[in-house]
Amino acid sequence: MTQDFAFAVHAHDGAARTGEIQTPRGTIRTPAFMPVGTAATVKAMFPQDVRAAGADIVLCNVYHLMLRPGAERIAELGGLHRFMNWPHPILTDSGGFQVMSLSKLRKLDENGVTFQSHIDGSGHVLTPERSMDIQRLLGADIQMQFDECVRLPCSDAEAERAMRLSLRWAERSRKAFGGEPGRAVFGIVQGGAVKALRVESVRALADMDFHGLAVGGLAVGEPQAVMLDMLETVMPHLPECKPRYLMGVGTPDDIVEAVARGIDMFDCVMPTRAGRHGLAYTRFGRVNLRNARHADDPGPLDAESSCPAARDYSRAYLHHLFKAGEILGLMLLTQVNIAYYQELMAGLRGAIGQGHLADFVAATKTQWSRGEGSV
Amino acid sequence: MTQDFAFAVHAHDGAARTGEIQTPRGTIRTPAFMPVGTAATVKAMFPQDVRAAGADIVLCNVYHLMLRPGAERIAELGGLHRFMNWPHPILTDSGGFQVMSLSKLRKLDENGVTFQSHIDGSGHVLTPERSMDIQRLLGADIQMQFDECVRLPCSDAEAERAMRLSLRWAERSRKAFGGEPGRAVFGIVQGGAVKALRVESVRALADMDFHGLAVGGLAVGEPQAVMLDMLETVMPHLPECKPRYLMGVGTPDDIVEAVARGIDMFDCVMPTRAGRHGLAYTRFGRVNLRNARHADDPGPLDAESSCPAARDYSRAYLHHLFKAGEILGLMLLTQVNIAYYQELMAGLRGAIGQGHLADFVAATKTQWSRGEGSV
């Protein structure tokens, strides 16, 4: 543990909590949503607009960056923060998830994964040690252990094998991380949809010297009820004093439910990906701007939003941009969605701080279900 | 003529001049470069960034907007300025150029052009009267006569036929425009690459009651020398007291040469289109960011630029974004190019005002030829 990385819970409301993670590059207010900047860019957004939307931290992907432009190159260029013009905290995943979902001809053994790049077929090896080395080269403020994430549904035997391998890789990852001043490394709970495996995983990880713990292998195809069930199984065993990160989640509703159960950090491509497909997340629920009924709607997505993209452009114009295939449409809706996710997180933090999370959640869900707020 | 639209030349330097066009929506400093916002968006740029780059006016295309989303729809939504969130001056072309280059199954006669949309094959008619009606519905501050633009090279007979038709359409366009307070309509000189036709065209248009005159049918495939030759043929006949607009031009070098010959206004897709293809226009000339030699270059495009996109991102990062097909690459280079074009126009205006245009042009061209300014 280093003195520069710290986490403090400021308030509880039931199982939910709000607090702050301190890093040398800035404070992360929790619960936090981390926009995903896969290839060193939050797609279709200027970094200053990601910041202005309220993001304290972004996530970048080791798998993508190791293949292109390469971790050593980014290190020589001064590190990932300078490279992508984002001076605030960055969390990197370990590459474990995407090497299994994106790469070709992969071979997994005790040592790690040998695979071919999906970009050019070049051969690569990822091990716990190499993953931590890449994350160090990138300069990530929060680094993740190398793990194996299985898709759901899967057999119990498969879930158990991957969970135990991930635990051994957790030890190797923690050792390889060493003690980088001001930086943190998180372990990842696995175990598929098997409660006993999840409990075994979280107990083992809680005994290791990680700065935070993540719950992985959820939101990978299972119903929300299964995800929440696994979360409730794991939560009692997560150390109170460390940040808890639910990886790859999720919809606004998923996030609200997970915050209520005590999760502190989230990441998901949903707001950015949906934005590029014409889907807006707003206080009034999800709006599909491709729908013809917006063609003549002079109203903005949310006249009271602090986000210019939600406030200063009509739904008719946004509809037009998507019909015409204009890049500005992707830019505006990505900004709308990242801003809404951040607004939601700020609302959750405020509600927990004031002890009325249940009211906030009820009001938020009512407004989502009430509809689109225009026409 | 209305009192709200006015043009004043503040200084001359040889044939070049600098001045201001006054419109109810704001002042246009000349010489001016108008970014092209084809479908009611300057591609890949937020309107506030177009403004911040220094643009006083943008151009939009009647042909595209009449087909999608439709002029009547935009009028019902409050006009083009509100639609695209650009409260500053807008010039619309007449549709004449693109109906000939983009539409399908077109039939041209004295009345106008009957054609099918390139988007959905639907049938449409453009006449001088309908073009002016569309431009009025859009609410354009500066409107253009409906004309026929022939591609070069073409036969003298073809150039003559199109020029005379365009003159008859000029009269019909001027009449259809009527007298809209605060708005202006420009005539368009045609005549291909035939000097006598160009002179006949400009003389006839100078006698009509237009607020400004444009030179059309250039930069359509001919060498720069032919374009400048035609320009020099036309310039003595253009009224001194009216804005002179060279349509569809051009490269920074084309613009410098045309300004030196007395042109006040330009538009071109080059900076935006080039930006989307990885080409940056800078004080150091044109830079192809796709080139592998930028992969490790930590330097920005222009460390002294006032444009954040040119100043705050390394060439290595821009190269990475284009290699990875990231939208942020298009966004940044479009901004770089629009900012450089505006910086060039500001430089030209200042140099003319101080009477040292020749020195400015020489220094600018020397810096272009000196190369890329990094590595």
XYZ file of C-alpha atoms in Angstrom:
750
model
C 0.000 0.000 0.000
C 1.172 3.521 -0.675
C 0.190 6.659 1.168
C -0.777 8.461 -2.035
C -3.656 6.188 -2.914
C -6.462 6.318 -0.385
C -10.166 5.626 -0.112
C -12.566 7.099 2.422
C -16.288 6.489 2.807
C -18.035 9.694 3.795
C -21.605 8.452 4.213
C -23.723 5.314 4.164
C -27.356 4.844 3.238
C -28.280 1.225 3.809
C -25.695 -0.843 1.964
C -24.896 2.078 -0.346
C -22.022 4.392 0.379
C -20.454 7.541 -1.006
C -16.864 8.606 -0.633
C -13.674 9.608 -2.375
C -10.678 7.823 -3.817
C -7.574 9.974 -3.600
C -4.851 9.588 -6.211
C -1.898 11.815 -7.057
C -3.716 12.741 -10.288
C -6.946 13.761 -8.603
C -9.955 12.720 -6.602
C -12.519 10.182 -7.778
C -15.925 10.784 -6.254
C -17.766 7.522 -5.568
C -20.010 5.984 -6.686
C -18.170 6.736 -9.926
C -18.899 5.905 -13.534
C -15.796 5.554 -15.719
C -16.342 6.288 -19.427
C -14.527 3.748 -21.577
C -11.646 5.051 -23.685
C -10.769 1.756 -25.350
C -8.019 2.857 -27.714
C -6.921 5.903 -25.688
C -10.009 7.900 -26.675
C -13.538 7.993 -25.340
C -15.029 7.502 -28.792
C -16.358 10.673 -30.458
C -15.602 12.942 -27.469
C -12.932 15.532 -26.821
C -11.222 14.725 -23.513
C -12.102 18.149 -22.121
C -15.774 17.387 -22.798
C -15.476 14.066 -20.954
C -14.128 16.051 -18.030
C -16.756 18.787 -18.352
C -19.466 16.123 -18.255
C -18.268 15.277 -14.760
C -15.999 12.267 -15.220
C -13.190 11.957 -12.667
C -11.596 8.890 -14.279
C -11.687 6.975 -17.551
C -10.928 3.338 -18.343
C -8.577 2.200 -21.121
C -8.051 -1.288 -22.498
C -4.694 -3.041 -22.260
C -5.578 -5.465 -25.039
C -6.220 -2.718 -27.596
C -3.336 -0.485 -26.557
C -0.732 -3.294 -26.439
C -1.593 -4.136 -30.047
C -1.878 -0.558 -31.271
C 0.053 1.701 -30.771
C 1.979 -0.487 -28.281
C 2.699 -0.003 -24.578
C 6.410 0.724 -25.017
C 5.614 3.400 -27.606
C 3.129 5.110 -25.282
C 5.690 4.955 -22.463
C 8.309 6.623 -24.676
C 5.790 9.308 -25.594
C 5.373 10.168 -21.924
C 2.643 7.769 -20.850
C -1.030 7.328 -21.531
C -2.214 10.496 -19.754
C -0.108 12.741 -21.935
C -0.795 10.618 -25.039
C -4.555 11.044 -24.812
C -4.471 14.531 -23.263
C -6.286 13.353 -20.129
C -4.337 14.462 -17.037
C -6.844 12.923 -14.636
C -6.934 9.379 -13.216
C -6.980 6.394 -15.573
C -7.868 2.787 -14.786
C -6.638 0.094 -17.135
C -8.155 -3.322 -17.404
C -5.734 -6.228 -17.581
C -6.482 -7.445 -21.091
C -7.940 -10.656 -19.714
C -11.489 -10.019 -20.852
C -10.762 -8.885 -24.406
C -8.012 -11.353 -25.176
C -10.680 -14.020 -24.723
C -13.412 -12.206 -26.652
C -11.518 -10.524 -29.499
C -8.237 -12.273 -30.281
C -7.749 -15.136 -32.724
C -6.171 -18.584 -32.237
C -5.724 -18.111 -28.516
C -4.188 -20.775 -26.319
C -4.618 -20.554 -22.567
C -2.393 -22.330 -20.051
C -1.172 -21.827 -16.512
C 1.352 -19.255 -17.657
C -1.056 -17.034 -19.555
C -2.602 -16.607 -23.003
C -0.846 -16.868 -26.355
C -2.892 -15.292 -29.129
C -2.990 -13.551 -32.460
C -4.007 -9.918 -32.856
C -7.468 -9.384 -34.354
C -5.967 -6.411 -36.206
C -3.037 -7.925 -38.081
C -2.670 -11.526 -36.924
C 0.620 -10.818 -35.143
C 1.501 -13.141 -32.258
C 1.439 -11.991 -28.637
C 1.562 -13.385 -25.111
C -0.270 -12.029 -22.105
C 0.638 -13.255 -18.645
C -0.051 -11.716 -15.264
C 3.490 -10.326 -15.287
C 3.248 -8.905 -18.813
C -0.171 -7.399 -18.145
C 1.137 -5.583 -15.067
C 4.203 -4.496 -17.033
C 1.984 -3.009 -19.750
C -0.204 -1.236 -17.202
C 2.950 0.192 -15.581
C 4.269 1.345 -18.963
C 0.958 3.035 -19.707
C 1.134 4.699 -16.303
C -2.330 3.686 -15.136
C -3.360 5.022 -11.744
C -5.495 1.979 -11.026
C -4.365 -1.326 -12.482
C -6.250 -4.594 -12.625
C -5.032 -8.130 -11.967
C -4.858 -10.423 -15.009
C -7.815 -12.815 -14.883
C -9.851 -15.206 -16.970
C -13.449 -14.173 -17.487
C -15.872 -16.860 -18.690
C -19.090 -16.063 -20.525
C -22.383 -17.012 -18.918
C -23.985 -19.478 -18.976
C -21.115 -21.945 -18.473
C -20.681 -25.234 -16.617
C -19.839 -25.149 -12.925
C -16.614 -26.998 -13.648
C -15.576 -24.377 -16.181
C -16.456 -21.560 -13.777
C -14.434 -23.243 -11.046
C -11.396 -23.847 -13.220
C -11.344 -20.212 -14.413
C -11.915 -18.875 -10.887
C -9.024 -20.884 -9.444
C -6.731 -19.907 -12.299
C -7.718 -16.262 -11.757
C -6.806 -16.574 -8.066
C -3.354 -17.898 -8.924
C -2.991 -15.105 -11.465
C -4.141 -12.641 -8.791
C -1.180 -13.599 -6.620
C 1.222 -13.309 -9.535
C -0.324 -9.960 -10.575
C -0.050 -8.527 -7.055
C 3.565 -9.632 -6.824
C 4.406 -8.214 -10.268
C 2.753 -4.893 -9.415
C 5.161 -4.497 -6.507
C 4.741 -1.134 -4.850
C 4.367 1.727 -7.246
C 3.964 4.975 -5.289
C 0.563 6.548 -5.817
C -0.740 3.690 -7.922
C -3.162 0.950 -7.013
C -3.929 -2.596 -8.104
C -7.306 -4.265 -7.777
C -8.155 -7.963 -7.597
C -11.098 -9.430 -9.507
C -13.726 -11.765 -8.059
C -14.742 -14.530 -10.473
C -16.813 -17.707 -10.121
C -19.478 -17.473 -12.793
C -23.028 -17.836 -11.511
C -22.056 -20.277 -8.739
C -22.476 -18.726 -5.296
C -20.003 -20.997 -3.527
C -17.330 -20.203 -6.094
C -17.974 -16.473 -5.790
C -17.621 -16.670 -2.014
C -14.402 -18.672 -2.268
C -13.013 -16.173 -4.749
C -13.844 -13.057 -2.775
C -12.540 -14.537 0.497
C -9.221 -15.453 -1.066
C -8.845 -12.032 -2.691
C -9.790 -10.185 0.491
C -6.775 -11.787 2.124
C -4.424 -10.477 -0.542
C -2.924 -7.012 -0.390
C -5.065 -5.342 -3.075
C -6.069 -1.662 -2.948
C -9.555 -2.449 -4.139
C -11.628 -5.361 -5.347
C -13.652 -5.766 -8.499
C -16.482 -8.097 -9.324
C -15.852 -9.484 -12.794
C -17.622 -11.915 -15.043
C -21.037 -10.316 -14.643
C -23.109 -8.456 -17.236
C -21.799 -11.005 -19.721
C -25.147 -12.224 -20.970
C -27.027 -13.221 -17.799
C -30.334 -11.636 -16.661
C -30.123 -8.695 -14.254
C -31.582 -10.870 -11.485
C -28.655 -13.299 -11.730
C -26.192 -10.398 -11.674
C -27.803 -8.906 -8.572
C -27.959 -12.318 -6.916
C -24.224 -12.826 -7.427
C -23.591 -9.284 -6.200
C -25.539 -9.901 -3.009
C -23.584 -13.105 -2.498
C -20.259 -11.352 -2.814
C -20.918 -8.024 -1.066
C -20.747 -9.215 2.577
C -17.236 -10.502 1.968
C -15.821 -7.381 0.302
C -13.676 -5.316 2.694
C -15.552 -2.214 3.836
C -12.442 -0.061 3.628
C -11.622 -0.743 -0.027
C -13.279 0.472 -3.255
C -15.643 -2.019 -4.891
C -15.815 -2.026 -8.643
C -18.449 -3.813 -10.732
C -16.813 -4.344 -14.111
C -18.590 -3.693 -17.401
C -21.887 -2.528 -15.858
C -24.195 -1.265 -17.182
C -27.588 0.258 -17.915
C -28.663 3.154 -15.686
C -30.979 0.716 -13.929
C -28.147 -1.796 -13.357
C -26.041 0.972 -11.870
C -28.757 2.206 -9.533
C -29.366 -1.335 -8.268
C -25.664 -2.042 -7.778
C -25.065 1.265 -5.980
C -27.912 0.389 -3.627
C -26.023 -2.841 -2.855
C -22.739 -1.071 -2.073
C -20.772 -0.804 -5.329
C -18.450 2.210 -5.712
C -17.205 2.077 -9.307
C -18.542 1.194 -12.754
C -17.455 1.190 -16.356
C -19.414 0.388 -19.485
C -19.321 1.084 -23.221
C -23.103 1.438 -23.201
C -23.428 5.245 -23.119
C -20.815 5.786 -25.820
C -21.851 2.856 -28.021
C -25.563 3.642 -27.716
C -24.859 7.272 -28.570
C -23.182 6.242 -31.801
C -26.303 4.261 -32.655
C -28.769 7.092 -32.092
C -29.872 6.102 -28.595
C -29.964 8.803 -25.945
C -30.043 8.208 -22.193
C -31.909 10.985 -20.428
C -33.858 11.733 -17.270
C -36.870 10.690 -19.344
C -35.500 7.240 -20.136
C -33.951 6.007 -23.340
C -34.844 7.843 -26.547
C -34.230 6.416 -30.019
C -33.492 9.454 -32.168
C -33.684 7.373 -35.353
C -37.411 7.027 -34.821
C -39.401 8.993 -37.433
C -41.623 10.607 -34.815
C -38.742 12.901 -33.861
C -38.461 14.340 -37.391
C -40.570 17.409 -36.596
C -39.990 17.710 -32.854
C -38.599 21.163 -32.012
C -37.908 20.200 -28.388
C -34.455 19.319 -27.076
C -33.727 16.045 -25.289
C -33.780 17.828 -21.939
C -34.367 21.572 -21.773
C -33.124 21.679 -18.172
C -29.927 19.722 -18.727
C -26.582 21.324 -18.023
C -25.252 19.440 -21.057
C -25.259 21.690 -24.154
C -25.850 18.704 -26.427
C -29.033 17.772 -24.562
C -30.241 21.345 -24.269
C -29.284 23.318 -27.393
C -30.334 21.018 -30.256
C -33.830 19.909 -31.216
C -34.795 16.262 -31.460
C -35.642 17.024 -35.088
C -32.058 18.109 -35.719
C -30.598 15.072 -33.941
C -32.921 12.848 -35.974
C -31.765 14.576 -39.149
C -28.088 14.087 -38.263
C -28.578 10.349 -37.791
C -30.657 9.989 -40.962
C -27.950 11.826 -42.894
C -25.137 9.811 -41.265
C -23.488 12.965 -39.935
C -20.622 12.634 -37.451
C -22.027 15.476 -35.358
C -24.926 13.186 -34.430
C -22.542 10.680 -32.849
C -20.663 13.499 -31.126
C -23.782 15.054 -29.640
C -25.432 11.840 -28.433
C -22.200 10.503 -26.954
C -21.921 13.721 -24.984
C -25.584 13.520 -23.961
C -25.132 9.983 -22.665
C -21.862 10.522 -20.821
C -23.347 13.651 -19.262
C -26.480 11.779 -18.208
C -24.503 8.924 -16.662
C -22.428 11.450 -14.731
C -25.553 13.352 -13.692
C -27.020 10.084 -12.440
C -23.877 9.322 -10.425
C -23.892 12.822 -8.937
C -27.536 12.347 -7.996
C -26.784 9.005 -6.362
C -23.842 10.475 -4.427
C -25.951 13.382 -3.225
C -28.848 11.134 -2.233
C -26.609 8.767 -0.265
C -24.964 11.726 1.448
C -28.354 13.017 2.532
C -29.695 9.608 3.432
C -32.581 9.528 0.999
C -31.317 7.121 -1.638
C -34.579 5.143 -1.738
C -36.561 8.285 -2.551
C -34.065 9.312 -5.203
C -34.157 5.899 -6.841
C -37.947 5.813 -6.819
C -38.217 9.292 -8.320
C -35.577 8.502 -10.930
C -37.306 5.297 -12.017
C -40.667 7.040 -12.159
C -39.261 9.684 -14.442
C -37.635 7.063 -16.674
C -40.930 5.250 -17.044
C -42.914 8.423 -17.636
C -41.331 8.789 -21.023
C -39.485 11.026 -23.309
C -40.334 14.500 -22.058
C -41.146 16.059 -25.427
C -43.957 16.116 -27.999
C -31.319 46.671 -51.734
C -31.989 46.835 -48.019
C -30.347 49.029 -45.468
C -29.541 46.142 -43.198
C -27.138 44.450 -45.580
C -24.051 46.534 -46.281
C -20.474 46.141 -47.434
C -17.605 48.508 -46.791
C -13.993 48.226 -47.912
C -11.688 49.496 -45.189
C -8.308 49.188 -46.924
C -6.692 48.258 -50.206
C -3.297 46.769 -50.939
C -2.858 46.533 -54.689
C -5.927 44.753 -56.016
C -6.572 43.146 -52.639
C -8.945 44.666 -50.164
C -10.218 44.106 -46.641
C -13.543 45.178 -45.255
C -16.734 44.109 -43.562
C -20.104 42.840 -44.638
C -22.823 43.891 -42.225
C -25.858 41.676 -41.764
C -28.542 41.667 -39.076
C -27.018 38.418 -37.793
C -23.503 39.775 -37.498
C -20.441 41.105 -39.270
C -18.451 39.132 -41.809
C -14.817 40.221 -41.924
C -13.419 40.029 -45.460
C -11.566 38.358 -47.009
C -13.665 35.610 -45.433
C -13.514 31.834 -45.625
C -16.868 30.114 -45.169
C -16.689 26.548 -43.808
C -19.097 24.274 -45.645
C -21.996 22.890 -43.638
C -23.541 20.802 -46.394
C -26.377 19.101 -44.544
C -26.763 21.771 -41.832
C -23.562 20.703 -40.073
C -19.912 21.492 -40.666
C -18.956 17.841 -40.657
C -17.384 16.569 -37.409
C -17.430 19.988 -35.684
C -19.599 21.460 -32.970
C -20.994 24.786 -34.179
C -19.443 26.609 -31.227
C -16.039 25.290 -32.280
C -16.582 26.544 -35.834
C -17.273 29.938 -34.306
C -14.319 29.722 -31.897
C -12.041 28.954 -34.833
C -12.904 32.391 -36.200
C -15.636 31.735 -38.749
C -18.128 34.585 -39.214
C -20.332 32.710 -41.696
C -20.925 29.174 -42.950
C -22.306 27.868 -46.230
C -25.101 25.319 -46.522
C -26.301 23.436 -49.583
C -29.821 23.850 -50.934
C -29.644 20.596 -52.862
C -28.920 18.500 -49.765
C -31.315 20.317 -47.454
C -34.265 20.310 -49.893
C -33.967 16.528 -50.126
C -33.336 15.918 -46.424
C -34.825 17.091 -44.094
C -36.729 19.425 -46.473
C -36.920 23.218 -46.632
C -40.512 23.472 -45.403
C -39.658 21.305 -42.396
C -36.679 23.496 -41.472
C -38.870 26.590 -41.847
C -41.460 25.106 -39.499
C -38.716 24.323 -36.998
C -37.732 27.986 -36.933
C -35.280 28.201 -39.792
C -31.811 26.931 -40.537
C -29.980 29.034 -37.945
C -31.988 27.605 -35.077
C -32.008 24.115 -36.619
C -28.225 23.863 -36.706
C -27.612 25.997 -33.600
C -25.598 28.584 -35.568
C -26.988 32.062 -34.862
C -24.453 33.779 -37.132
C -24.703 34.514 -40.878
C -25.384 31.691 -43.332
C -24.940 31.691 -47.095
C -26.822 29.101 -49.104
C -25.856 28.014 -52.573
C -28.692 27.688 -55.078
C -28.549 23.946 -55.673
C -27.422 24.509 -59.246
C -23.995 22.984 -58.841
C -24.971 19.851 -56.939
C -28.123 19.071 -58.870
C -25.841 18.634 -61.888
C -23.123 16.690 -60.068
C -25.095 14.505 -57.652
C -28.649 13.903 -58.820
C -29.858 11.079 -61.045
C -31.848 11.187 -64.312
C -31.739 14.969 -64.506
C -33.368 16.864 -67.369
C -32.459 20.504 -67.897
C -34.591 22.954 -69.864
C -35.298 26.654 -69.914
C -37.534 26.372 -66.904
C -35.102 24.562 -64.643
C -33.924 21.057 -63.743
C -36.101 18.002 -63.170
C -34.195 15.294 -61.306
C -34.261 12.334 -58.989
C -32.788 12.447 -55.490
C -29.477 10.572 -55.108
C -30.753 9.504 -51.684
C -34.084 7.843 -52.435
C -34.819 8.394 -56.124
C -37.749 10.714 -55.386
C -38.593 13.253 -58.096
C -37.916 16.985 -57.682
C -37.807 20.181 -59.704
C -35.449 23.081 -59.179
C -36.096 26.360 -60.939
C -34.780 29.832 -60.172
C -38.060 30.570 -58.399
C -38.047 27.352 -56.355
C -34.391 27.766 -55.432
C -35.034 31.269 -54.111
C -38.122 30.003 -52.298
C -36.065 27.295 -50.593
C -33.350 29.762 -49.604
C -36.017 32.051 -48.152
C -37.574 29.160 -46.230
C -34.166 28.247 -44.838
C -33.682 31.876 -43.854
C -30.284 32.323 -45.479
C -28.659 35.714 -44.955
C -26.927 35.557 -48.320
C -28.701 33.716 -51.115
C -27.324 32.724 -54.503
C -28.972 32.915 -57.921
C -29.838 29.589 -59.546
C -27.270 28.860 -62.264
C -25.883 26.108 -64.422
C -22.257 25.268 -63.765
C -20.424 23.251 -66.437
C -17.380 21.141 -65.687
C -14.071 22.075 -67.304
C -12.874 21.347 -69.882
C -15.985 21.819 -72.030
C -16.667 23.104 -75.547
C -17.004 26.845 -76.083
C -20.539 26.300 -77.354
C -21.485 24.443 -74.183
C -19.913 27.138 -72.016
C -21.822 29.804 -73.947
C -25.157 28.009 -73.742
C -24.829 27.502 -69.977
C -23.632 31.081 -69.423
C -26.598 32.591 -71.300
C -29.055 30.302 -69.534
C -27.488 31.320 -66.218
C -27.978 34.995 -67.110
C -31.668 34.429 -67.811
C -31.920 32.490 -64.555
C -30.097 35.371 -62.812
C -32.895 37.755 -63.818
C -35.554 35.303 -62.680
C -33.670 34.661 -59.410
C -33.304 38.371 -58.667
C -36.985 38.941 -59.343
C -38.028 35.977 -57.204
C -35.808 37.131 -54.317
C -37.759 40.386 -54.215
C -36.672 42.541 -51.325
C -36.174 40.645 -48.087
C -35.072 43.059 -45.361
C -31.551 42.313 -44.156
C -30.972 39.563 -46.670
C -28.879 39.622 -49.822
C -28.769 37.818 -53.143
C -25.651 37.347 -55.249
C -25.328 36.768 -59.001
C -22.889 34.207 -60.399
C -20.481 34.817 -63.269
C -20.178 31.826 -65.612
C -18.554 31.336 -69.031
C -16.253 28.365 -68.601
C -12.659 29.044 -69.642
C -13.630 31.456 -72.428
C -12.567 35.014 -71.630
C -15.116 36.714 -73.902
C -17.934 34.740 -72.290
C -16.714 35.583 -68.800
C -16.633 39.286 -69.684
C -20.102 39.169 -71.197
C -21.415 37.380 -68.101
C -19.902 39.730 -65.549
C -20.997 42.844 -67.460
C -24.588 41.661 -67.657
C -24.653 40.718 -63.962
C -23.068 44.015 -62.886
C -26.069 45.781 -64.405
C -28.525 43.743 -62.348
C -29.452 44.704 -58.823
C -27.439 42.072 -56.920
C -25.903 42.697 -53.489
C -22.732 40.886 -54.456
C -21.288 38.886 -57.310
C -19.732 35.459 -57.316
C -17.402 33.830 -59.784
C -18.634 30.305 -60.397
C -17.545 27.440 -62.556
C -13.904 27.587 -61.461
C -11.908 25.105 -59.400
C -13.877 22.434 -61.231
C -10.917 20.516 -62.595
C -8.829 23.146 -64.399
C -5.204 24.043 -63.473
C -4.695 26.925 -61.040
C -3.235 29.052 -63.880
C -6.493 28.816 -65.850
C -8.488 29.723 -62.754
C -6.336 32.766 -62.063
C -6.453 33.777 -65.740
C -10.252 33.722 -65.683
C -10.206 35.625 -62.407
C -7.993 38.352 -63.845
C -10.320 38.565 -66.833
C -13.371 39.055 -64.668
C -12.025 41.228 -61.846
C -11.917 44.603 -63.674
C -15.621 44.289 -64.381
C -16.761 43.430 -60.855
C -18.274 46.433 -59.051
C -15.842 47.812 -56.481
C -18.599 48.448 -53.973
C -19.960 44.888 -53.826
C -18.551 41.721 -52.213
C -16.801 39.356 -54.618
C -17.087 35.653 -53.912
C -15.015 32.931 -55.575
C -17.116 29.801 -55.249
C -15.683 26.444 -54.197
C -12.089 27.660 -53.751
C -9.814 26.246 -52.534
C -6.350 25.324 -51.324
C -4.592 27.834 -49.061
C -2.458 28.785 -52.066
C -5.537 29.315 -54.282
C -7.025 31.549 -51.609
C -3.889 33.643 -51.182
C -3.644 34.174 -54.950
C -7.318 35.060 -55.297
C -7.215 37.476 -52.353
C -4.260 39.207 -53.994
C -6.484 39.665 -57.049
C -9.357 41.200 -55.087
C -11.644 38.369 -53.967
C -13.524 38.864 -50.678
C -15.202 35.533 -49.954
C -14.453 31.826 -50.323
C -15.948 28.474 -49.493
C -14.542 24.996 -49.922
C -14.974 21.507 -48.510
C -11.207 21.031 -48.633
C -10.330 21.738 -44.972
C -13.146 19.589 -43.612
C -12.820 16.769 -46.161
C -9.025 16.669 -45.903
C -9.296 16.579 -42.124
C -11.484 13.501 -42.292
C -8.811 11.851 -44.441
C -5.914 12.536 -42.086
C -4.543 15.610 -43.867
C -3.744 18.648 -41.749
C -3.287 22.182 -43.074
C -0.842 24.109 -40.928
C 1.570 27.026 -41.050
C 4.129 24.397 -42.029
C 2.195 23.211 -45.068
C 0.081 20.109 -45.454
C 0.833 17.167 -43.174
C -0.396 13.624 -43.816
C -0.939 12.166 -40.365
C -1.443 8.687 -41.791
C 2.236 8.597 -42.689
C 4.148 6.105 -40.505
C 6.886 8.608 -39.717
C 4.516 10.361 -37.315
C 4.025 7.215 -35.200
C 6.656 8.206 -32.631
C 6.576 11.994 -32.983
C 5.824 13.616 -29.612
C 5.450 17.077 -31.166
C 2.073 18.711 -31.843
C 1.096 19.998 -35.285
C 1.816 23.559 -34.203
C 2.974 24.294 -30.678
C 2.202 28.005 -31.112
C -1.300 27.591 -32.515
C -4.262 29.040 -30.689
C -6.222 25.950 -31.767
C -6.261 23.319 -28.986
C -6.394 20.504 -31.521
C -3.182 21.691 -33.170
C -1.431 22.417 -29.887
C -2.455 19.872 -27.264
C -2.122 16.519 -29.070
C 1.038 14.876 -30.409
C 1.410 13.868 -34.025
C 1.935 10.351 -32.691
C -1.504 10.446 -31.082
C -3.182 11.864 -34.198
C -1.467 9.144 -36.248
C -2.737 6.526 -33.810
C -6.307 7.837 -34.013
C -6.324 7.568 -37.813
C -4.710 4.143 -37.794
C -7.340 2.971 -35.314
C -10.194 4.598 -37.237
C -11.187 6.689 -34.223
C -13.758 9.477 -34.681
C -11.703 11.796 -32.484
C -9.083 11.881 -35.245
C -11.596 13.347 -37.702
C -12.825 15.771 -35.054
C -9.352 17.047 -34.210
C -8.058 17.418 -37.765
C -11.239 19.093 -38.970
C -10.805 21.602 -36.179
C -7.110 22.042 -37.003
C -7.915 22.755 -40.653
C -10.820 25.130 -40.098
C -8.715 26.971 -37.524
C -5.776 27.216 -39.919
C -7.954 28.505 -42.756
C -9.379 31.135 -40.421
C -5.904 32.003 -39.141
C -4.795 32.453 -42.747
C -7.743 34.740 -43.505
C -7.040 36.799 -40.384
C -3.419 37.085 -41.469
C -4.440 38.210 -44.943
C -6.875 40.774 -43.546
C -4.254 42.171 -41.197
C -1.597 42.311 -43.917
C -3.901 44.134 -46.340
C -4.880 46.563 -43.613
C -1.233 47.354 -42.961
C -0.295 47.431 -46.639
C 2.210 44.604 -46.569
C 0.310 41.808 -48.249
C 3.216 40.905 -50.555
C 5.525 40.357 -47.579
C 2.895 38.321 -45.751
C 2.280 36.117 -48.781
C 6.009 35.586 -49.336
C 6.594 34.687 -45.689
C 3.554 32.388 -45.635
C 4.656 30.510 -48.746
C 8.211 30.195 -47.440
C 6.916 28.645 -44.242
C 4.665 26.240 -46.170
C 7.602 25.079 -48.271
C 9.932 24.758 -45.302
C 8.028 21.763 -44.131
C 6.273 20.172 -41.259
C 7.810 21.841 -38.258
C 8.356 18.754 -36.102
C 10.607 15.711 -35.722
